[in-house]
JSON list of C-alpha atoms in Angstrom, two decimals:
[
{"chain": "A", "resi": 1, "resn": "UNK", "atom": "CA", "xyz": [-7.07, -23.94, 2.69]},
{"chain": "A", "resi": 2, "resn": "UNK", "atom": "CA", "xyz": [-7.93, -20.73, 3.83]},
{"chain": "A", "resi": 3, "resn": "UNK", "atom": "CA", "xyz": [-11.29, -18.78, 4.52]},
{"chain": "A", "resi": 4, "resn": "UNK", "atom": "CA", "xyz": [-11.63, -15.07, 4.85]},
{"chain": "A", "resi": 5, "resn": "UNK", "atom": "CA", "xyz": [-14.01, -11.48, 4.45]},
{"chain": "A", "resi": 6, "resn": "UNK", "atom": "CA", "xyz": [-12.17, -9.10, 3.62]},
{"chain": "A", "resi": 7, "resn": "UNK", "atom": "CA", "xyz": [-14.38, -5.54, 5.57]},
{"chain": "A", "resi": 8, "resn": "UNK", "atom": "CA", "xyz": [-14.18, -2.24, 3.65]},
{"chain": "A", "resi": 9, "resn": "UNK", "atom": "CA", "xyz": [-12.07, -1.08, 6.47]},
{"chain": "A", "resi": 10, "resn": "UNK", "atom": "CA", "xyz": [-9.08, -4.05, 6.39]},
{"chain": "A", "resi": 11, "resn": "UNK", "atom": "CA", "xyz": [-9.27, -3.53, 2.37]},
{"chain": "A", "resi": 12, "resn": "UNK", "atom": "CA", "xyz": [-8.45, 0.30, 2.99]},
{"chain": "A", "resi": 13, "resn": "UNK", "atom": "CA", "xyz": [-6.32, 0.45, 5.60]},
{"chain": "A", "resi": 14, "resn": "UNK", "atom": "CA", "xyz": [-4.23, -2.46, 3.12]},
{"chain": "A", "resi": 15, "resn": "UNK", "atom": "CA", "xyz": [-4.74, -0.06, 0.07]},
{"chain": "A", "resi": 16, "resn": "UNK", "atom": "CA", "xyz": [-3.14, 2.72, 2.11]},
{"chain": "A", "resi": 17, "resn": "UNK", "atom": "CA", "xyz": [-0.18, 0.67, 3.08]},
{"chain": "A", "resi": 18, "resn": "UNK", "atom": "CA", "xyz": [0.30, -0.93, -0.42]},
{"chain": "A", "resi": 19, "resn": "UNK", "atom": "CA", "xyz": [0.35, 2.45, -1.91]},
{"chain": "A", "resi": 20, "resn": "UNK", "atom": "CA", "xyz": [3.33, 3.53, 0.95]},
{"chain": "A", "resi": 21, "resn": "UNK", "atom": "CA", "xyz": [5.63, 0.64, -0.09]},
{"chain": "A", "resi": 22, "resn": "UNK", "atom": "CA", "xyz": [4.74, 0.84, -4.00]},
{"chain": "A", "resi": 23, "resn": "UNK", "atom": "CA", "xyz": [8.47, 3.21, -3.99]},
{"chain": "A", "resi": 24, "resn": "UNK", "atom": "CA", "xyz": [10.24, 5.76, -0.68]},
{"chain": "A", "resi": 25, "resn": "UNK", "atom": "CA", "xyz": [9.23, 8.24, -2.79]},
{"chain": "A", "resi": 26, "resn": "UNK", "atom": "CA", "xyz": [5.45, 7.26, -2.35]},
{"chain": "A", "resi": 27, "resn": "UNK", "atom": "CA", "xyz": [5.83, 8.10, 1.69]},
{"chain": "A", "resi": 28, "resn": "UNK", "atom": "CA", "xyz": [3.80, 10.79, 2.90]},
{"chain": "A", "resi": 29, "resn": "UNK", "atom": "CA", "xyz": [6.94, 11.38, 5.28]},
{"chain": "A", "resi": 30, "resn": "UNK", "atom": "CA", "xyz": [9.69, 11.51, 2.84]},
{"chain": "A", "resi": 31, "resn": "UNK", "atom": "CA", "xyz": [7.78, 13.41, -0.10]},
{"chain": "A", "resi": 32, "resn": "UNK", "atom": "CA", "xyz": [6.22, 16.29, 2.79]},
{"chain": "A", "resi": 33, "resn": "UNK", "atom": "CA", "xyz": [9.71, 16.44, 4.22]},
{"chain": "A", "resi": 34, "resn": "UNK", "atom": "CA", "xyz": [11.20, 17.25, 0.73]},
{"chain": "A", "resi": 35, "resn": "UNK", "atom": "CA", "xyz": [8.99, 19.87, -0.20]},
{"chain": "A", "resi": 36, "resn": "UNK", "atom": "CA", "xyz": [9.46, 21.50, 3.91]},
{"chain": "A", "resi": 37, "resn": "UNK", "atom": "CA", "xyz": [13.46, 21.37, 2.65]},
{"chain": "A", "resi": 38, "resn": "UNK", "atom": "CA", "xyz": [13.10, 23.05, -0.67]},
{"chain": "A", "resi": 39, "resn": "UNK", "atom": "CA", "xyz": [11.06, 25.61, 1.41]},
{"chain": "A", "resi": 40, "resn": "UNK", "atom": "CA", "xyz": [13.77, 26.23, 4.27]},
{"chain": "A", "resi": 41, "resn": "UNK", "atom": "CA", "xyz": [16.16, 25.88, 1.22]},
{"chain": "A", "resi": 42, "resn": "UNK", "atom": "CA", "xyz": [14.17, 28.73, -0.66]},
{"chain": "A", "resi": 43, "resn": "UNK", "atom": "CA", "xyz": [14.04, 30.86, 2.87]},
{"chain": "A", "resi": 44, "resn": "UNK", "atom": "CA", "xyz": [17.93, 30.99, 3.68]},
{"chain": "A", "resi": 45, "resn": "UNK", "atom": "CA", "xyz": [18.25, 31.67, 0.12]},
{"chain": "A", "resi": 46, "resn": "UNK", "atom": "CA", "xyz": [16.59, 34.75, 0.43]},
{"chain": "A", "resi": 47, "resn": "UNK", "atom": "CA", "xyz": [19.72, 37.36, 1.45]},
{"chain": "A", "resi": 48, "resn": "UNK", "atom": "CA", "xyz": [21.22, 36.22, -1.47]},
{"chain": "A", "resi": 49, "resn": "UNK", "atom": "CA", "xyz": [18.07, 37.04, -4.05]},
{"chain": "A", "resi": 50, "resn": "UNK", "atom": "CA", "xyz": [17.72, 40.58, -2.88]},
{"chain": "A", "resi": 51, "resn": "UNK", "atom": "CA", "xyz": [21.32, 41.23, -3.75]},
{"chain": "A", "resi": 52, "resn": "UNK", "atom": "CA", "xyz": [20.30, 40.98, -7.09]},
{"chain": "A", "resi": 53, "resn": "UNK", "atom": "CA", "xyz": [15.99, 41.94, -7.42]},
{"chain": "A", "resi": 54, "resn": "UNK", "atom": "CA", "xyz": [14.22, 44.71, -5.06]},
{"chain": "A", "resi": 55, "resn": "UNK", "atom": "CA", "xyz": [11.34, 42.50, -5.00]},
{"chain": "A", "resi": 56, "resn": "UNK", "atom": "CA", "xyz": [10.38, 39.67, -2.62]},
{"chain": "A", "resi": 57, "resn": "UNK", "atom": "CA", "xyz": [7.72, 38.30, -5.24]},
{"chain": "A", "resi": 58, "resn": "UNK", "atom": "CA", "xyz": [9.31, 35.46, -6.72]},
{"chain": "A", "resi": 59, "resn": "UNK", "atom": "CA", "xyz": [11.51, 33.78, -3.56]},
{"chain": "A", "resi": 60, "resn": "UNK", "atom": "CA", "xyz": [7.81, 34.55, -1.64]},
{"chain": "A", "resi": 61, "resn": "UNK", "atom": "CA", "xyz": [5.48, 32.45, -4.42]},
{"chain": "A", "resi": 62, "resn": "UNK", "atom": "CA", "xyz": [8.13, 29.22, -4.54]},
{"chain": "A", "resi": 63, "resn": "UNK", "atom": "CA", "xyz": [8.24, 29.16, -0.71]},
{"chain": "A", "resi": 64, "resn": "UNK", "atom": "CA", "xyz": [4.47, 29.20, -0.28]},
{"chain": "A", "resi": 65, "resn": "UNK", "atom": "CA", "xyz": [3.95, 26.88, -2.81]},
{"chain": "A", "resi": 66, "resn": "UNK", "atom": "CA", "xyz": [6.25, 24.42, -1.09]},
{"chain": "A", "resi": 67, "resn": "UNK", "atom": "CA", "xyz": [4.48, 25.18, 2.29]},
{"chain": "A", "resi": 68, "resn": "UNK", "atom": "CA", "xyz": [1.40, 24.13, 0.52]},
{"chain": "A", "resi": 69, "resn": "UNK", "atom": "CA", "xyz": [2.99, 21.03, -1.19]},
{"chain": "A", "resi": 70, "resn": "UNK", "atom": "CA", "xyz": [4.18, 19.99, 2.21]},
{"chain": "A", "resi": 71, "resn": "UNK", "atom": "CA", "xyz": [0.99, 20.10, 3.47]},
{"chain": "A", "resi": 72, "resn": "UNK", "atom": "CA", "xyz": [-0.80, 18.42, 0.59]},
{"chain": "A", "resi": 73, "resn": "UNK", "atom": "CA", "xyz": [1.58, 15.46, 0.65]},
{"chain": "A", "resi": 74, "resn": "UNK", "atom": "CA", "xyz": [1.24, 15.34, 4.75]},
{"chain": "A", "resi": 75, "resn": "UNK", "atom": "CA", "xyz": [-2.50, 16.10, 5.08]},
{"chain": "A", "resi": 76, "resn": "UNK", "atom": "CA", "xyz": [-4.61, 15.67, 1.66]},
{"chain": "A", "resi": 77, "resn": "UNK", "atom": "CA", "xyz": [-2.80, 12.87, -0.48]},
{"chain": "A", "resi": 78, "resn": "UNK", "atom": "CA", "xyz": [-3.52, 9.94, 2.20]},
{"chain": "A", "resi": 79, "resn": "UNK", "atom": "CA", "xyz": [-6.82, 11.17, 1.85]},
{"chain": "A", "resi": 80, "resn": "UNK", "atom": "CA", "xyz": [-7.20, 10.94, -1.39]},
{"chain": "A", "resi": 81, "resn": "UNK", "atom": "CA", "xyz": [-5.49, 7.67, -1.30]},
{"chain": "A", "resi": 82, "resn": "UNK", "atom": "CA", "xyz": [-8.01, 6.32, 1.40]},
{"chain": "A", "resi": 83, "resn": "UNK", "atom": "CA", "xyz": [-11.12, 7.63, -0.99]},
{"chain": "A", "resi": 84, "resn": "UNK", "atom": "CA", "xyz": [-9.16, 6.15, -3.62]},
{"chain": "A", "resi": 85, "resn": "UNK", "atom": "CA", "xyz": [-9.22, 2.69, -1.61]},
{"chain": "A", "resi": 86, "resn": "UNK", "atom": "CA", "xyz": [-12.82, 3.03, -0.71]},
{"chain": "A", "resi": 87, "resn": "UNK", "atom": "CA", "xyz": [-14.05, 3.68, -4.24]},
{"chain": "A", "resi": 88, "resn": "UNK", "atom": "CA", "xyz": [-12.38, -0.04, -5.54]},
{"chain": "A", "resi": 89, "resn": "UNK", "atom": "CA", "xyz": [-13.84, -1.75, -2.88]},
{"chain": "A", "resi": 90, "resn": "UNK", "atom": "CA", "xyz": [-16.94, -0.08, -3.39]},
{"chain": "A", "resi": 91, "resn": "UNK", "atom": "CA", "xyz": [-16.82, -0.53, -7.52]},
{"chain": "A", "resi": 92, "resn": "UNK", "atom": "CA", "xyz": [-16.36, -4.81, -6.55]},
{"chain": "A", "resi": 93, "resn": "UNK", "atom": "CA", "xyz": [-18.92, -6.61, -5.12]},
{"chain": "A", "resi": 94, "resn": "UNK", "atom": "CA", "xyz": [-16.62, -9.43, -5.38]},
{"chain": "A", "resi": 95, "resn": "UNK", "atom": "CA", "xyz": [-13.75, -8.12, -2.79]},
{"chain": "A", "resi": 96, "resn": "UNK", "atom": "CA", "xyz": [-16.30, -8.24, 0.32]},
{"chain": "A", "resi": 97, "resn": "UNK", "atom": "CA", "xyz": [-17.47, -11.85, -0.42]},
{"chain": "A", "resi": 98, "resn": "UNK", "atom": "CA", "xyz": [-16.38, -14.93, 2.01]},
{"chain": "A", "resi": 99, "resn": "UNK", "atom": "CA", "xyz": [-13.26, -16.25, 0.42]},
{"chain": "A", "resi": 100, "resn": "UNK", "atom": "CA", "xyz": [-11.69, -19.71, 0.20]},
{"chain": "A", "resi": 101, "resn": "UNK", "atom": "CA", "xyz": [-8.41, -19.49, -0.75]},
{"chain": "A", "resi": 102, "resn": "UNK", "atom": "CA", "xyz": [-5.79, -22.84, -1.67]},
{"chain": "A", "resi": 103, "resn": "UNK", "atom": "CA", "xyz": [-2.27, -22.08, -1.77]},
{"chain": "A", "resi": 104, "resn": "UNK", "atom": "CA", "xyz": [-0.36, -24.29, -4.40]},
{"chain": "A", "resi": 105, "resn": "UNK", "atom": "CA", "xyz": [3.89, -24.47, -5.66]},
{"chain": "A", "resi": 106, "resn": "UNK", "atom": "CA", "xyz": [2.87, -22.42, -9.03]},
{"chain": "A", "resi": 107, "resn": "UNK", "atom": "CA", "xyz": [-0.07, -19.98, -7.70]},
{"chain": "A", "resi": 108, "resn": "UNK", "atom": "CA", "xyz": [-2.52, -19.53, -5.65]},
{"chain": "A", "resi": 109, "resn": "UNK", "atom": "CA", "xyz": [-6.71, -20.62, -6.29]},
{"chain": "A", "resi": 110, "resn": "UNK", "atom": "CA", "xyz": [-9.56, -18.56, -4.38]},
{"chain": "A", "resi": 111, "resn": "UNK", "atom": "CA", "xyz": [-13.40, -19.22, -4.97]},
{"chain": "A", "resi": 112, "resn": "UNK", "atom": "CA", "xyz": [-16.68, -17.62, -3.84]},
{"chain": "A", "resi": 113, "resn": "UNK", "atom": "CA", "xyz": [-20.03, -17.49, -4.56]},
{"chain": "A", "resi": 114, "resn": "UNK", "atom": "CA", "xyz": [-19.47, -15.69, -8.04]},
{"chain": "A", "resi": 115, "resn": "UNK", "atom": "CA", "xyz": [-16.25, -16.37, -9.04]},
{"chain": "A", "resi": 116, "resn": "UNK", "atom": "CA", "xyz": [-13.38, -18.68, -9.19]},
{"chain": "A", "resi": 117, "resn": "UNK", "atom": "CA", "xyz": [-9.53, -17.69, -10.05]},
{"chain": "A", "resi": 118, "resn": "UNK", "atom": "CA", "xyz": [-6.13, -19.01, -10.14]},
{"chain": "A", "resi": 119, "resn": "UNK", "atom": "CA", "xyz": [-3.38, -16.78, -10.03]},
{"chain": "A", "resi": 120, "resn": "UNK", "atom": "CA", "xyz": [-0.02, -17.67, -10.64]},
{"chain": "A", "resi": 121, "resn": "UNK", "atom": "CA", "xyz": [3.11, -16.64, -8.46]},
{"chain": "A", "resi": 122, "resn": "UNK", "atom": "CA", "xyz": [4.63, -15.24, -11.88]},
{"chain": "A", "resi": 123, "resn": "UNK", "atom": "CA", "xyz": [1.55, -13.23, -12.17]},
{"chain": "A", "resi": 124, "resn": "UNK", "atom": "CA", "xyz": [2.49, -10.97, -9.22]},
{"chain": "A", "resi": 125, "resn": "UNK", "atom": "CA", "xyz": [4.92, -8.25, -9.23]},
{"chain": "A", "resi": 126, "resn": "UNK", "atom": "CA", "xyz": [5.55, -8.31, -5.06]},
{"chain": "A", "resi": 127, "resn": "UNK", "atom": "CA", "xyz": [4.51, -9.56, -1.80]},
{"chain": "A", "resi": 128, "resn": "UNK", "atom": "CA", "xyz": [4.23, -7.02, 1.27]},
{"chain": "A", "resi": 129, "resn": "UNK", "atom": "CA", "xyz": [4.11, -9.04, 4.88]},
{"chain": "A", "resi": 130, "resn": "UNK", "atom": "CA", "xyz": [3.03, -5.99, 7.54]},
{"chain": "A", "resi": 131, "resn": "UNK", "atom": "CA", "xyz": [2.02, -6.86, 11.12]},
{"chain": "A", "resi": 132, "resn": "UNK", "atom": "CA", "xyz": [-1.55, -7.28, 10.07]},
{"chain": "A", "resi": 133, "resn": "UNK", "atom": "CA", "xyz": [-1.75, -8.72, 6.08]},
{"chain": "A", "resi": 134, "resn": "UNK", "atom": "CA", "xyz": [-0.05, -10.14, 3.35]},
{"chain": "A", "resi": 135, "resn": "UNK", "atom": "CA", "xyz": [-0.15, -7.86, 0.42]},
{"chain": "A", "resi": 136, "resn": "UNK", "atom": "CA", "xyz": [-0.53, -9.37, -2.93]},
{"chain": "A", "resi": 137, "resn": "UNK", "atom": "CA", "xyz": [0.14, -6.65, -5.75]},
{"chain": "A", "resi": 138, "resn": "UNK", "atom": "CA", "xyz": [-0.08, -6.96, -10.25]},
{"chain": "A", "resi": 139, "resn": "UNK", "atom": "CA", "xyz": [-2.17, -10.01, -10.15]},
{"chain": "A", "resi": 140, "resn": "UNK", "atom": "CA", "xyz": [-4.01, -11.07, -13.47]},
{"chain": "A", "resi": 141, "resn": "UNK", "atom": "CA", "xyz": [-7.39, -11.45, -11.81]},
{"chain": "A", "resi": 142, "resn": "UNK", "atom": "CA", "xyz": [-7.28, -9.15, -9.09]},
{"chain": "A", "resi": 143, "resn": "UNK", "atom": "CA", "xyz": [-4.71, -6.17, -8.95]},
{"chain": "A", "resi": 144, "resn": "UNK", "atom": "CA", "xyz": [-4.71, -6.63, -5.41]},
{"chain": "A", "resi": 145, "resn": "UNK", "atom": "CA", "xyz": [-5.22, -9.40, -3.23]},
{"chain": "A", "resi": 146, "resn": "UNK", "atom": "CA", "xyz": [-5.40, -8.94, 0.69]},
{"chain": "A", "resi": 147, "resn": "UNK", "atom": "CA", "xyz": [-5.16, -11.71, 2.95]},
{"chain": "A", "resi": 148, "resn": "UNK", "atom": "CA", "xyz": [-5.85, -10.31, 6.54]},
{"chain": "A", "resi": 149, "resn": "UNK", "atom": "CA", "xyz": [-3.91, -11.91, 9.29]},
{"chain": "A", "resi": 150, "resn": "UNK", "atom": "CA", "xyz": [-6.07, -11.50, 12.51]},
{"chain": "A", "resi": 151, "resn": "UNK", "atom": "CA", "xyz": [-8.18, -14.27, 10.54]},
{"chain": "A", "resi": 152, "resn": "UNK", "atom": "CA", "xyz": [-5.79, -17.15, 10.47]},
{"chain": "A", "resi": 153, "resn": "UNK", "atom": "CA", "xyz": [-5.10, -19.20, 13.06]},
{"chain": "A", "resi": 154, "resn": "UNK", "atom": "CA", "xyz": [-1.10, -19.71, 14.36]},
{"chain": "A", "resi": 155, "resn": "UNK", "atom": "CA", "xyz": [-0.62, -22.75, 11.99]},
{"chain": "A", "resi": 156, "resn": "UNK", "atom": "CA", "xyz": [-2.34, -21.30, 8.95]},
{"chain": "A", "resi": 157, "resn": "UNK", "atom": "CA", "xyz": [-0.55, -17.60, 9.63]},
{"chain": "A", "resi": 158, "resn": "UNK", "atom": "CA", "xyz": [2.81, -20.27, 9.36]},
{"chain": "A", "resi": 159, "resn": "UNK", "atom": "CA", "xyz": [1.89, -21.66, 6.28]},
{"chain": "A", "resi": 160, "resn": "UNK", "atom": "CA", "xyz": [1.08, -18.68, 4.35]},
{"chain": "A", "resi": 161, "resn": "UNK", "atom": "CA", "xyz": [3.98, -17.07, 5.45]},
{"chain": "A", "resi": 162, "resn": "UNK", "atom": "CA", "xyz": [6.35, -20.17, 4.41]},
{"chain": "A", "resi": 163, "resn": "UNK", "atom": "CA", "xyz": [4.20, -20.00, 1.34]},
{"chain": "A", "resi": 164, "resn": "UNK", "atom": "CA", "xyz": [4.70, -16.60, 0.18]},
{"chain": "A", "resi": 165, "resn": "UNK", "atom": "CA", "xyz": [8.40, -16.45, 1.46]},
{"chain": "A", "resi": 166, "resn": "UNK", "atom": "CA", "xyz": [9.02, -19.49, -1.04]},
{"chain": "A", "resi": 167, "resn": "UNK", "atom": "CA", "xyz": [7.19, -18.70, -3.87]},
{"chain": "A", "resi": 168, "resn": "UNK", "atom": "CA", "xyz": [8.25, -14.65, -4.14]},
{"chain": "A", "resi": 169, "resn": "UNK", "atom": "CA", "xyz": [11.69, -15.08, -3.12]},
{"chain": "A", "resi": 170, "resn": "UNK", "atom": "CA", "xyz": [13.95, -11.93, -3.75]},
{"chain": "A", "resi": 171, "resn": "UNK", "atom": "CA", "xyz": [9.86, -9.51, -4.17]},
{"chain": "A", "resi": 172, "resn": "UNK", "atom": "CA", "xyz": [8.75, -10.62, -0.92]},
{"chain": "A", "resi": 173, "resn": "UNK", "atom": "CA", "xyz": [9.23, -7.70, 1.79]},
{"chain": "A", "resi": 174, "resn": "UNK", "atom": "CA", "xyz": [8.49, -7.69, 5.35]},
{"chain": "A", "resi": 175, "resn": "UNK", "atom": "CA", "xyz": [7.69, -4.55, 6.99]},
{"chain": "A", "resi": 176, "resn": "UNK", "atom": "CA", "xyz": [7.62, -4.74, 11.00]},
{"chain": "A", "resi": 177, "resn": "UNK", "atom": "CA", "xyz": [8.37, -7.87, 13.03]},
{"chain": "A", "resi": 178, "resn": "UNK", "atom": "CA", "xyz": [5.58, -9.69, 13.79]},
{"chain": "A", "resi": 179, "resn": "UNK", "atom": "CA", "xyz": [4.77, -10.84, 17.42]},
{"chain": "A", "resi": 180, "resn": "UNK", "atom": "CA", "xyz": [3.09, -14.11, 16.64]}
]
């Protein structure tokens, strides 16, 4: 058994890294670095477009807007992400509540005040271990289910990790190494 409250702020800062290991192509880094190529791409490119055009219209509109796409990916999509985060938690009452949680061999049963739910591991598409929570994504009940490590004690961070490890298999992934 497990107890935890999950704060606006762990569910968020969870959201964000969910949404960075949904696919590469989902990192801020890699998608902000692309568009910076395409424009240095675009700029060396330009000797070779005014052999052809007088104009410096065209080459001059694609590099801006990859300067700008750079920027939106670096700057204004984890943004939008975090909003995006605070708005779910916001829209369910239910995701800030004191939560017990029993881990089982075919799923996993939480309760609260309002609600109780059993999951099963079949249920979820993928498991996400960072160094502070285990990331539960494509549940039934809950399309995301956060369990926040600075909560559990030693043996109980042990046996969730054993847990999850076993019942994910091949769609568990582990991000940093852990300390503990």
């Amino acid at each position: 058994m497990l107890r935890q409250t999950c704060s606006r702020e762990d569910y968020v800062k969870a959201f964000v890294r969910w949404e960075n290991n949904l696919s590469i192509w989902h990192r801020r880094e890699l998608t902000s670095f692309l568009m910076l190529g395409i424009a240095v791409i675009l700029t060396a490119g330009i000797p070779i477009y005014r052999l052809w055009s007088v104009t410096f219209f065209i080459p001059g509109l694609l590099i801006l807007l990859a300067l700008m796409g750079s920027f939106y990916f670096w700057k204004l999509k984890p943004k939008e992400i975090e909003q995006w985060g605070q708005s779910t938690f916001q829209e369910n009452a239910l995701l800030g509540l004191s939560t017990q949680y029993f881990f089982y061999f075919e799923g996993i049963f939480f309760e609260n005040d309002y609600e109780e739910v059993r999951e099963y591991w079949s249920d979820f598409e993928k498991c996400v271990e960072d160094d502070q929570y285990f990331i539960l994504s494509g549940g039934m009940e809950r399309g995301l289910l956060i369990l926040c490590k600075k909560e559990m004690t030693k043996q109980d961070f042990i046996k969730t990790r054993q847990c999850l490890r076993q019942a994910f298999g091949p769609r568990y992934f582990k991000n940093k190494i852990d300390k503990r």
